[in-house]
Amino acid sequence: MLSLVGLLLCSAAWCNLASAAEHDWSDDFEDDNYDGWTIIQGDFDVVDGNLVGTTNGPADSHCSIYHESNVSMGTWSFDVYIPLALAALWIPIAFMAESPTHLADVYYVVEFYNTQMYLSRYNGLSQSIVGNYDFPGGTHCGLHHIQVVRNETNYLYLYHNGTVVIEGLSLVPLLEWNYFVFYSFLDGSAAWIDNVNVTEYVVSTDTTTTTSTGSTTESTDTGSSSTTTGGTNVGGGDMTMTYLLVGGGAAIVVIAIVVIIRMRS
């Protein structure tokens, strides 16, 4: 009987762990393909381990591609490279989108434009800016490592190369967030993306914080509740213990049922 209970306890804990991880996904394109992605318009290829647009969309617009992604709270991280040829162009990455349709429905986006980076929410053509950051070099061209964190208090934090540069409160609508969309653009050369990693929990990040919204820059504390490092859930707390407690609760229910059956027999 004890062996059966132990087995049920382990099974319950394992089921909860598996369930929690089912929405996480990543792609580093080291397999030289973009399986799992769907082209919206234009053409794409994997070149030197990076996903890059190769043909513009209609009327010389962005080429775009999406990956199914229903994470709405956690961490989105990726590397993006913007060549000098795109210095004056708008490069958006919609990390949380209601649909893959460009400039339609609702989506949260990291936007690179000229000398700045924005964290915004769009509803069709209507933009709501969470925050913006001025690049010290005066251009958005180059390689950027981006992490966006959303915690359970509706705070969004944008890390640029390991440092928080944008943070702000955004009341996220209760919608079906099903897509991660990358927009590349060709003007002699194209932007590329790599090392995409999406998880429902906060991953390790640098704790240095430099928040910039326009010309004002200040040092802030993101708080351990939202940026605790190393395998913890968004909003703090050890999820491993949570899983065990939930699994343990399931096992306790099983034990209670077994006891009742034995008492009635």
GROMACS .gro file of N, CA and C in nm, residues 1-11:
model
   33
    1MET      N    1   0.083  -0.121   0.000
    1MET     CA    2   0.000   0.000   0.000
    1MET      C    3   0.086   0.126   0.000
    2LEU      N    4   0.191   0.130   0.085
    2LEU     CA    5   0.279   0.246   0.090
    2LEU      C    6   0.350   0.266  -0.042
    3SER      N    7   0.386   0.155  -0.107
    3SER     CA    8   0.452   0.166  -0.238
    3SER      C    9   0.358   0.227  -0.340
    4LEU      N   10   0.230   0.188  -0.335
    4LEU     CA   11   0.132   0.243  -0.426
    4LEU      C   12   0.114   0.392  -0.405
    5VAL      N   13   0.106   0.432  -0.277
    5VAL     CA   14   0.090   0.573  -0.245
    5VAL      C   15   0.211   0.654  -0.293
    6GLY      N   16   0.332   0.597  -0.271
    6GLY     CA   17   0.454   0.665  -0.317
    6GLY      C   18   0.455   0.683  -0.467
    7LEU      N   19   0.410   0.578  -0.538
    7LEU     CA   20   0.404   0.587  -0.683
    7LEU      C   21   0.306   0.693  -0.729
    8LEU      N   22   0.189   0.697  -0.663
    8LEU     CA   23   0.090   0.798  -0.696
    8LEU      C   24   0.139   0.938  -0.668
    9LEU      N   25   0.212   0.954  -0.556
    9LEU     CA   26   0.268   1.085  -0.522
    9LEU      C   27   0.365   1.132  -0.628
   10CYS      N   28   0.456   1.044  -0.671
   10CYS     CA   29   0.554   1.078  -0.774
   10CYS      C   30   0.485   1.109  -0.906
   11SER      N   31   0.383   1.031  -0.939
   11SER     CA   32   0.311   1.051  -1.064
   11SER      C   33   0.240   1.185  -1.065
   0.00000   0.00000   0.00000
